[in-house]
PDB file of C-alpha atoms in Angstrom:
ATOM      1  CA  UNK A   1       0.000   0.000   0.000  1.00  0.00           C
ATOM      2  CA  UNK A   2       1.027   3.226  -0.680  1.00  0.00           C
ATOM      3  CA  UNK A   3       2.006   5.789   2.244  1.00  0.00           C
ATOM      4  CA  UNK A   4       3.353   9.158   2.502  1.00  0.00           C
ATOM      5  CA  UNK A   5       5.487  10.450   5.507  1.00  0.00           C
ATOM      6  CA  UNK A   6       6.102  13.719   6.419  1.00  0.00           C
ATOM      7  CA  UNK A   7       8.524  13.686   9.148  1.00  0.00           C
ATOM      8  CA  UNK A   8       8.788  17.863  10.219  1.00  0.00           C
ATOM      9  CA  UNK A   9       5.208  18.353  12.393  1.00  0.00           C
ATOM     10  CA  UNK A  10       6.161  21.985  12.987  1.00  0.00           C
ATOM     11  CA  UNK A  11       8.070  24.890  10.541  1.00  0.00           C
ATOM     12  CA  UNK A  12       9.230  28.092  10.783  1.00  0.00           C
ATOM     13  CA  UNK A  13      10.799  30.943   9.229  1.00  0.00           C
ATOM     14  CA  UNK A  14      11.447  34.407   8.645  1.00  0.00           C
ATOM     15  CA  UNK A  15       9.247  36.588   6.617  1.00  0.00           C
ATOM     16  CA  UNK A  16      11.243  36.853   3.063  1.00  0.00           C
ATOM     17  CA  UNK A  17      13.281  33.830   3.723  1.00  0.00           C
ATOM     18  CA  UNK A  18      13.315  30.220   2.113  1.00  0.00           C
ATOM     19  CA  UNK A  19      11.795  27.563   3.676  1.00  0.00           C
ATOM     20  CA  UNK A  20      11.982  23.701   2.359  1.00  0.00           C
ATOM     21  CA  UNK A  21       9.247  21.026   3.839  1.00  0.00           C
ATOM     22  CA  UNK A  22      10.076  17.437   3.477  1.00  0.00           C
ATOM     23  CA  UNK A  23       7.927  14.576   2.237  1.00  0.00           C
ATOM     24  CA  UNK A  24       8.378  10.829   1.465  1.00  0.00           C
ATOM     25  CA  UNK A  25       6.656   8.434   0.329  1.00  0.00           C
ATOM     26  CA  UNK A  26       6.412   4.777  -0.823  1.00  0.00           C
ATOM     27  CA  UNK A  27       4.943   3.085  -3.753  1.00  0.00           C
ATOM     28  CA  UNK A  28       6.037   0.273  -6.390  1.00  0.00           C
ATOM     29  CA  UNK A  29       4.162   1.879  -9.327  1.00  0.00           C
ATOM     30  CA  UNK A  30       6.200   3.745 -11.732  1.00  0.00           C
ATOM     31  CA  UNK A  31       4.105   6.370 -12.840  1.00  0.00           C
ATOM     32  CA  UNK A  32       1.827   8.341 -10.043  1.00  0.00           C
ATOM     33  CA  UNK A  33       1.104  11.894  -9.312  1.00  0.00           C
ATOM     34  CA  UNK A  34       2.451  14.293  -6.756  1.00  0.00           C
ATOM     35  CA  UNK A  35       0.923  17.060  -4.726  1.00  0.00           C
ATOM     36  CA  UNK A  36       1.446  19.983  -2.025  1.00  0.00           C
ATOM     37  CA  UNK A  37      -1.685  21.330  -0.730  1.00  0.00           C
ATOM     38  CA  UNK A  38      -2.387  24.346   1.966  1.00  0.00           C
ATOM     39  CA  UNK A  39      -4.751  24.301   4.372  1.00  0.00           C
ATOM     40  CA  UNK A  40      -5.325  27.485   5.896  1.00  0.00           C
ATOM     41  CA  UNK A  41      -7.244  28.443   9.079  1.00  0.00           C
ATOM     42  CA  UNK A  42     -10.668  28.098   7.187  1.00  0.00           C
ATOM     43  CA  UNK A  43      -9.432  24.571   6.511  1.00  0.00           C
ATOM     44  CA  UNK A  44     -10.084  24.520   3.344  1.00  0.00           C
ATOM     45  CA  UNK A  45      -7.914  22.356   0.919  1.00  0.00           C
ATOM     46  CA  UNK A  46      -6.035  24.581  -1.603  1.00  0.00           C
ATOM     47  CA  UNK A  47      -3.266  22.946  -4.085  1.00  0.00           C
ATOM     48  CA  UNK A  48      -0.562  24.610  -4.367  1.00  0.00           C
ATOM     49  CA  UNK A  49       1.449  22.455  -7.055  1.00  0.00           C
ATOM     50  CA  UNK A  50       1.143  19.435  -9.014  1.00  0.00           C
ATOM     51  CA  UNK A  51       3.955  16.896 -10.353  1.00  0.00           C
ATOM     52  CA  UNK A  52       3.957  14.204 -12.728  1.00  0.00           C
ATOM     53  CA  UNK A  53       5.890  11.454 -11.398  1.00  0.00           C
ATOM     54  CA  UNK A  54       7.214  10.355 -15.567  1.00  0.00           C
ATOM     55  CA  UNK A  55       8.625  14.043 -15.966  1.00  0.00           C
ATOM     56  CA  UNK A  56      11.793  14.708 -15.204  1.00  0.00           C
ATOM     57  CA  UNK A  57      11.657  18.629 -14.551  1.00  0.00           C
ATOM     58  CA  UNK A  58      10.817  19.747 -11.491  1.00  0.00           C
ATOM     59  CA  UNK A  59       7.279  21.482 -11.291  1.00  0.00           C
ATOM     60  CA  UNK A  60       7.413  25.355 -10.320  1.00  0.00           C
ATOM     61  CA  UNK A  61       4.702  28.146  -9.133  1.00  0.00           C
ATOM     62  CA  UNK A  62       5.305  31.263  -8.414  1.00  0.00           C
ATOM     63  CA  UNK A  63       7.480  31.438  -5.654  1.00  0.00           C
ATOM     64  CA  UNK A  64       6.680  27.620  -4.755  1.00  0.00           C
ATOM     65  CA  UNK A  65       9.349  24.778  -6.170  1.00  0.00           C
ATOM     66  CA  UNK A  66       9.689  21.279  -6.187  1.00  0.00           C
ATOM     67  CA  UNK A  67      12.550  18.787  -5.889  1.00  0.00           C
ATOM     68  CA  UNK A  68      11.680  15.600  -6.933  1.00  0.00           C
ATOM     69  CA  UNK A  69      13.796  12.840  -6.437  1.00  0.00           C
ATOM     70  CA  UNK A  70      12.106   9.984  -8.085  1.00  0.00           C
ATOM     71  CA  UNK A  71      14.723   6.775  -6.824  1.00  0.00           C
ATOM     72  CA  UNK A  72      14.701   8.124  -3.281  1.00  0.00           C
ATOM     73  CA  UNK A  73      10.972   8.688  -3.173  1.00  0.00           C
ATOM     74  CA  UNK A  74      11.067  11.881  -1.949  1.00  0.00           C
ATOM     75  CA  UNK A  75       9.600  14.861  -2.941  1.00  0.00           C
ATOM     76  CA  UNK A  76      10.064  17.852  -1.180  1.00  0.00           C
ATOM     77  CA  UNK A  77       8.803  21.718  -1.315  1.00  0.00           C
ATOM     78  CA  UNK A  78      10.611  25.186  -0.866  1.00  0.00           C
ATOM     79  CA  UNK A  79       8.757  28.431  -0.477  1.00  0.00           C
ATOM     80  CA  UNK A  80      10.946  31.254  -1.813  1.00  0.00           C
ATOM     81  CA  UNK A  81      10.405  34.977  -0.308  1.00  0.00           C
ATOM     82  CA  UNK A  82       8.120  33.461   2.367  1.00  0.00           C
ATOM     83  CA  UNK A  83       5.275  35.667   3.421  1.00  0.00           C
ATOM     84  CA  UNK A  84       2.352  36.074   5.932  1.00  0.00           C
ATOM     85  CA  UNK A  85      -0.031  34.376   4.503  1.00  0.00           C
ATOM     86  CA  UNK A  86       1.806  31.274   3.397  1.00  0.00           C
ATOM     87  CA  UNK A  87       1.377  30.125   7.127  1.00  0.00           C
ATOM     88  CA  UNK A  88      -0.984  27.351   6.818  1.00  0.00           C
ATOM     89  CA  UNK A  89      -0.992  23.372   7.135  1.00  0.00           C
ATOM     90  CA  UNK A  90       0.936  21.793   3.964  1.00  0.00           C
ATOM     91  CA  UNK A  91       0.119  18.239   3.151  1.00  0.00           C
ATOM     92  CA  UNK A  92       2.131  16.295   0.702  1.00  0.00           C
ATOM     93  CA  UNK A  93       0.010  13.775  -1.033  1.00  0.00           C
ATOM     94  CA  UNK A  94       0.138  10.711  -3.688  1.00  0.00           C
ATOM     95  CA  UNK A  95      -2.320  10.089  -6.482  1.00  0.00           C
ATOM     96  CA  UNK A  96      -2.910   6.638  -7.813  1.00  0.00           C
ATOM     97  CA  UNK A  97      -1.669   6.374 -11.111  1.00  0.00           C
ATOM     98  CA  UNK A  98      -4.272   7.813 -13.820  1.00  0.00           C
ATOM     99  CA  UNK A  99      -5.005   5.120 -15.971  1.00  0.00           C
ATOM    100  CA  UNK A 100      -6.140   3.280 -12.698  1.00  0.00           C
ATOM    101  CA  UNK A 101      -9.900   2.130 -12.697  1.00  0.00           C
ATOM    102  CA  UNK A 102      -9.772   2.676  -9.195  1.00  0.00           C
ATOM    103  CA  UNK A 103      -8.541   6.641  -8.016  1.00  0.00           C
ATOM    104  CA  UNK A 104      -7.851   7.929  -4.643  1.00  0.00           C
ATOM    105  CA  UNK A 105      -5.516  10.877  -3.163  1.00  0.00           C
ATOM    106  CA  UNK A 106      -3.351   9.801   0.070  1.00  0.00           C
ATOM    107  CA  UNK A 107      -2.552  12.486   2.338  1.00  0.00           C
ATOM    108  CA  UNK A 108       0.829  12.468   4.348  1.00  0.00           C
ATOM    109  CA  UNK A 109       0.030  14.058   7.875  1.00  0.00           C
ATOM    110  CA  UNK A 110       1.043  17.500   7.923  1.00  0.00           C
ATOM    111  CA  UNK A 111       3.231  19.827   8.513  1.00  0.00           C
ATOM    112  CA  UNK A 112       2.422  23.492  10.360  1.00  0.00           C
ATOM    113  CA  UNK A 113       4.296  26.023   9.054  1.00  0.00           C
ATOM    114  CA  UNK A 114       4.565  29.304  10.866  1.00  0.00           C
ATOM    115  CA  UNK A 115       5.581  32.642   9.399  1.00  0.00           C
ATOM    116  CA  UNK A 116       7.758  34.829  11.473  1.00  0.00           C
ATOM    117  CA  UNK A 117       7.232  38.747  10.859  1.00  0.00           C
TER     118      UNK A 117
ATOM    119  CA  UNK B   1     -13.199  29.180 -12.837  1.00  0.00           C
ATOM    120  CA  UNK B   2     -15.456  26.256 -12.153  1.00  0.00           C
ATOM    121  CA  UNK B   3     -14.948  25.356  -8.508  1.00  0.00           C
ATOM    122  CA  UNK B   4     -16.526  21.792  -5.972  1.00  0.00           C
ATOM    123  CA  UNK B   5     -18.860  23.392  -3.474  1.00  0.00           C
ATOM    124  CA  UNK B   6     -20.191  21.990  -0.229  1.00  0.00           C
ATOM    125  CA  UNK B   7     -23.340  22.650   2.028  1.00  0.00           C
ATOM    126  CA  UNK B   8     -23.391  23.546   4.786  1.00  0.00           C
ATOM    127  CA  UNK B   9     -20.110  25.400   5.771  1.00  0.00           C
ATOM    128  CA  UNK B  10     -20.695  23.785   8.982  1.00  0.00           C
ATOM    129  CA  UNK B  11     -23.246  21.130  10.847  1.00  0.00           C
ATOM    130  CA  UNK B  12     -23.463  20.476  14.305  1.00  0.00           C
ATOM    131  CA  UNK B  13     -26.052  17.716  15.018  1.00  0.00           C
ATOM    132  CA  UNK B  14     -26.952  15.701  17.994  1.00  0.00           C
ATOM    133  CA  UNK B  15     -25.264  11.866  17.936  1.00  0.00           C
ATOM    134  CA  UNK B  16     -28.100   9.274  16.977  1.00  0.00           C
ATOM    135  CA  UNK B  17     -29.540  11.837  14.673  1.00  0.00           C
ATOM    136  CA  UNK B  18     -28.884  11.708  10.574  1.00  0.00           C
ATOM    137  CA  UNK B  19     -26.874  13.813   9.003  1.00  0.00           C
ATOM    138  CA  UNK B  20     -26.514  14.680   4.797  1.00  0.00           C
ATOM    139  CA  UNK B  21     -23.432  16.450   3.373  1.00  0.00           C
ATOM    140  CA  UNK B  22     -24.162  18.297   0.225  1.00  0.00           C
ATOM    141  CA  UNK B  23     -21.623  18.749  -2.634  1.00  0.00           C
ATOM    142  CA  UNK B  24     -22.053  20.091  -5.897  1.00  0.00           C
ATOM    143  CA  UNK B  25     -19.382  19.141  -7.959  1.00  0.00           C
ATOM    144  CA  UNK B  26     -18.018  20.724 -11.129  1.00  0.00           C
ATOM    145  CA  UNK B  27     -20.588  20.664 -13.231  1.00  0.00           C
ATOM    146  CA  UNK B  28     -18.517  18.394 -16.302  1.00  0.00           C
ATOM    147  CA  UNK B  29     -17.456  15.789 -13.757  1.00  0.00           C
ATOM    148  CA  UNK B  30     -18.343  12.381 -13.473  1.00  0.00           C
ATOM    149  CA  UNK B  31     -16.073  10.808 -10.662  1.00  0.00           C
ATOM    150  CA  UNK B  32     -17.150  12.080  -7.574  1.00  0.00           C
ATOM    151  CA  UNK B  33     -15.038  11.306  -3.613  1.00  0.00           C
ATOM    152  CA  UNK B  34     -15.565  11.840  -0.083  1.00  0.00           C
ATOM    153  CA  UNK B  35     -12.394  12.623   1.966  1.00  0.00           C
ATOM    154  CA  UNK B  36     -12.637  13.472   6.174  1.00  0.00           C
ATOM    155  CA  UNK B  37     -10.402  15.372   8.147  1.00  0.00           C
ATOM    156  CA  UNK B  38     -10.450  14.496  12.616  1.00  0.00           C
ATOM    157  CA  UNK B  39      -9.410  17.776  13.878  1.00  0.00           C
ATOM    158  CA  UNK B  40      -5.574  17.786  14.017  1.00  0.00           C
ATOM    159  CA  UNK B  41      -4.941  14.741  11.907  1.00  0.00           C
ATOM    160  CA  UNK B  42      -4.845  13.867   7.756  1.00  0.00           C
ATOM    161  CA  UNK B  43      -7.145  13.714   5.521  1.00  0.00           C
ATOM    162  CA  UNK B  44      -8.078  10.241   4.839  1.00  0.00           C
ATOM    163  CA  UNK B  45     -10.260   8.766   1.855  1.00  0.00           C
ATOM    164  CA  UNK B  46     -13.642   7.651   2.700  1.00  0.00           C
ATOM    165  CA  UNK B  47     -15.453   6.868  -1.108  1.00  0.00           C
ATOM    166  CA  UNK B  48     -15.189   7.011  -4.334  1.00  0.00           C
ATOM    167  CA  UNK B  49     -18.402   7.274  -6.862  1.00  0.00           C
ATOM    168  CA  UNK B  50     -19.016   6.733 -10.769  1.00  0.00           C
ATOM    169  CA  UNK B  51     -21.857   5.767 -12.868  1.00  0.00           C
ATOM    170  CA  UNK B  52     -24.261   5.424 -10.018  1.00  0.00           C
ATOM    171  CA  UNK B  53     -22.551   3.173  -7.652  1.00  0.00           C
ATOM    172  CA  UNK B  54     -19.675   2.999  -5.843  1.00  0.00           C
ATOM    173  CA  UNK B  55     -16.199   2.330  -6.918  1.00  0.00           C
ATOM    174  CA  UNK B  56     -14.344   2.128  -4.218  1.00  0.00           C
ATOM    175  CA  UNK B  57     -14.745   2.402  -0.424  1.00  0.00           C
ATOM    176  CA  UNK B  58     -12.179   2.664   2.918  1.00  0.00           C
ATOM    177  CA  UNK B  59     -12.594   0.896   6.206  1.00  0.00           C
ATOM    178  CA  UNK B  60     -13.883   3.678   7.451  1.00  0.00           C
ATOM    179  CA  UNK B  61     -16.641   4.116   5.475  1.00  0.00           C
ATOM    180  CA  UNK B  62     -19.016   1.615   7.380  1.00  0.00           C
ATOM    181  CA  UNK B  63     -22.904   0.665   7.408  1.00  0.00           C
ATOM    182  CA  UNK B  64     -23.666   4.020   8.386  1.00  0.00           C
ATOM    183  CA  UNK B  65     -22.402   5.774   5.642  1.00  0.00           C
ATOM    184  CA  UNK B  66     -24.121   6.172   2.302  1.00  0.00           C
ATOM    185  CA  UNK B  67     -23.661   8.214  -0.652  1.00  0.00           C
ATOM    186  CA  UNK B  68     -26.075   9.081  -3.482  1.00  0.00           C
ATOM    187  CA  UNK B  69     -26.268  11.464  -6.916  1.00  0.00           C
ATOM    188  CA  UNK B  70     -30.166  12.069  -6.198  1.00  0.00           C
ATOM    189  CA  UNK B  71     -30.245  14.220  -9.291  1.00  0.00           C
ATOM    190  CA  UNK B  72     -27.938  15.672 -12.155  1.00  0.00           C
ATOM    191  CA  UNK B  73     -25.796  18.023 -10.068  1.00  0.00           C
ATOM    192  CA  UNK B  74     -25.707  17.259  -6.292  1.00  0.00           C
ATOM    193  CA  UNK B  75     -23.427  14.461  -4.692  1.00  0.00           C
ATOM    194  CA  UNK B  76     -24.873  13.962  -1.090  1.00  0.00           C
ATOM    195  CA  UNK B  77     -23.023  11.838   2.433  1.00  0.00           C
ATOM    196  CA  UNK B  78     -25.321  10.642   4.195  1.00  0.00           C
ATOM    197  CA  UNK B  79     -23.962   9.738   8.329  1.00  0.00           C
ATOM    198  CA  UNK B  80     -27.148   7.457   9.481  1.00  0.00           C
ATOM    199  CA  UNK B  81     -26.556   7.488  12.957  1.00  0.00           C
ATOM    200  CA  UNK B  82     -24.324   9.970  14.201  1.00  0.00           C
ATOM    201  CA  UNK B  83     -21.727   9.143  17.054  1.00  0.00           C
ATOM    202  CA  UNK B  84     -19.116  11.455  18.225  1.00  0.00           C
ATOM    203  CA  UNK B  85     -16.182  10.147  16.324  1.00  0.00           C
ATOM    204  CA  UNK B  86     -17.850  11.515  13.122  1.00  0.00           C
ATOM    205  CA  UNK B  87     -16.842  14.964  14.375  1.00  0.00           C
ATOM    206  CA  UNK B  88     -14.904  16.045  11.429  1.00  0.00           C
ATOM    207  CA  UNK B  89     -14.356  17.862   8.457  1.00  0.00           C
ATOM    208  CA  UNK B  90     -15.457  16.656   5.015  1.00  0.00           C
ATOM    209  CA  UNK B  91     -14.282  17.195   1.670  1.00  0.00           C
ATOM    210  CA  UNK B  92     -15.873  16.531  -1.397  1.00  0.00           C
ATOM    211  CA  UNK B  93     -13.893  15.911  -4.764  1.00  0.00           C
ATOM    212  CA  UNK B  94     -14.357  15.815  -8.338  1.00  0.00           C
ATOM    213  CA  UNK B  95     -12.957  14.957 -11.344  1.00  0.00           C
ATOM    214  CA  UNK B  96     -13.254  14.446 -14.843  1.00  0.00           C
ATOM    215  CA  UNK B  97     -13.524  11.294 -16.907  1.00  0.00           C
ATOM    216  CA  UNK B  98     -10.883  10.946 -20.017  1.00  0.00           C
ATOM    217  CA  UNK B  99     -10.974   7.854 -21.844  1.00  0.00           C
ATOM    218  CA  UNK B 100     -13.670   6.242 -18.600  1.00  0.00           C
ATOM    219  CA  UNK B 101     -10.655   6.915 -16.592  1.00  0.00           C
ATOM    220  CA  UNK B 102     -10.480   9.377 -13.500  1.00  0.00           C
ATOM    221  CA  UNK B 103      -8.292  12.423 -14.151  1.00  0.00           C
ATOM    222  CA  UNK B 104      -7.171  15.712 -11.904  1.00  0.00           C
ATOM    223  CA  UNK B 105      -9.511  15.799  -8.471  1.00  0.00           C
ATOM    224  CA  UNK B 106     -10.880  19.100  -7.377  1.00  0.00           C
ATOM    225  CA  UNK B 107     -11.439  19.568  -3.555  1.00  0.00           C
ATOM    226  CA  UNK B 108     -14.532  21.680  -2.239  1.00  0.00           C
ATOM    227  CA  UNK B 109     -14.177  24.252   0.831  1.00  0.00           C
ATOM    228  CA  UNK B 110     -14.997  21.118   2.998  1.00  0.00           C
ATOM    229  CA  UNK B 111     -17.855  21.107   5.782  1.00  0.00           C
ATOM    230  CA  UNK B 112     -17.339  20.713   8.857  1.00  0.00           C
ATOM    231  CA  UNK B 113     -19.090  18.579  11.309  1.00  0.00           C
ATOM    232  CA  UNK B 114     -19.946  18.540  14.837  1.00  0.00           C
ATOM    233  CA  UNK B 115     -21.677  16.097  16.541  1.00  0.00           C
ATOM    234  CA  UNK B 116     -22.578  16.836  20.365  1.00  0.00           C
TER     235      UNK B 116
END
């Protein structure tokens, strides 16, 4: 079965500064789908970036980047020029493959990140 | 931009008593889910739903839970007997069919439920 750790419960940093959260996770398919979302206060589930586990390149938003390490199953997120409202709960997540009669997202358990003014 | 949403925003109810979630899904979609948050912990799949019937169901997602598309846009969870342990927040997803396959899911806002 698949799983996905995230091993850092609590983050913080400095307003403007860089701020990586880890994730891991563990599957034996070969092609699957990636995922940060936020969860803010209001709870509600907000993605914030999407990879595809066949491409190479690592995905990019805005100030949020991936790095994707596809043999050591990790796949982690930095927030560049970190600001207020980026403090949130940031769940790493796994997507069945597509192509996959049966679909489902699995969410790692969190990690808080605070933003420090 | 066409977006999941959920009714109500919140739900407190009364355990023993029967509670329905509301979703309204984007309005293209054919695979429909049902994910719940416990305060403080991860979001966990409950159900997935295409073509009428169910495709696939987790442990948690007992007797007492039921879903249903009663008509051409809502996607409804229905909690038959309420117990305290239900206390959490619900998500409902959607996603588009390519090739009868399941493709990018879309959350909803969520709804949060609180049974006393």
């Amino acid at each position: 079965a698949q799983t996905v750790t995230q091993s850092q419960p609590e983050m913080s940093v400095q307003e403007a500064e860089t701020v990586t959260l880890s994730c891991t996770y563990d599957t034996s398919e070969s092609d699957y789908y990636l995922f940060w979302y936020k969860q803010p206060p209001s709870r509600q589930m907000i993605l914030v970036i999407r990879q595809e586990a066949y491409k190479q390149q690592n995905a990019t938003e805005n100030r949020f980047s991936v790095n994707f390490q596809k043999a050591a199953k990790s796949f982690s997120l930095k927030i560049s020029d970190s600001q207020l409202g980026d403090a949130a709960m940031y769940f790493c997540a796994y997507r069945t493959p597509w192509g996959t009669s049966y679909d489902k997202v699995i969410f790692g358990p969190g990690t808080s990140l605070s933003v420090i003014p | 931009e066409p977006e999941v949403t959920q009714t109500p925003s919140h739900q407190v109810t009364q355990m023993g008593q029967e509670v329905i979630l509301r979703c309204v899904p984007i309005s293209n979609h054919l695979y429909f889910y049902w994910y719940r948050q416990i305060l403080g912990q991860k979001v966990e799949f409950l159900v997935s739903f295409y073509n009428n019937e169910i495709s696939e169901k987790s442990e948690i997602f007992d007797d007492q839970f039921s879903v249903e598309r009663p008509d051409g846009s809502n996607f409804t969870l229905k909690i038959r007997s309420t117990k305290l342990e239900d206390s959490a927040m619900y998500f409902c997803a959607s996603s588009e069919v390519v090739w009868g396959l399941p493709y990018e899911q879309y959350f909803g806002p969520g709804t949060r439920l609180t049974v006393t």
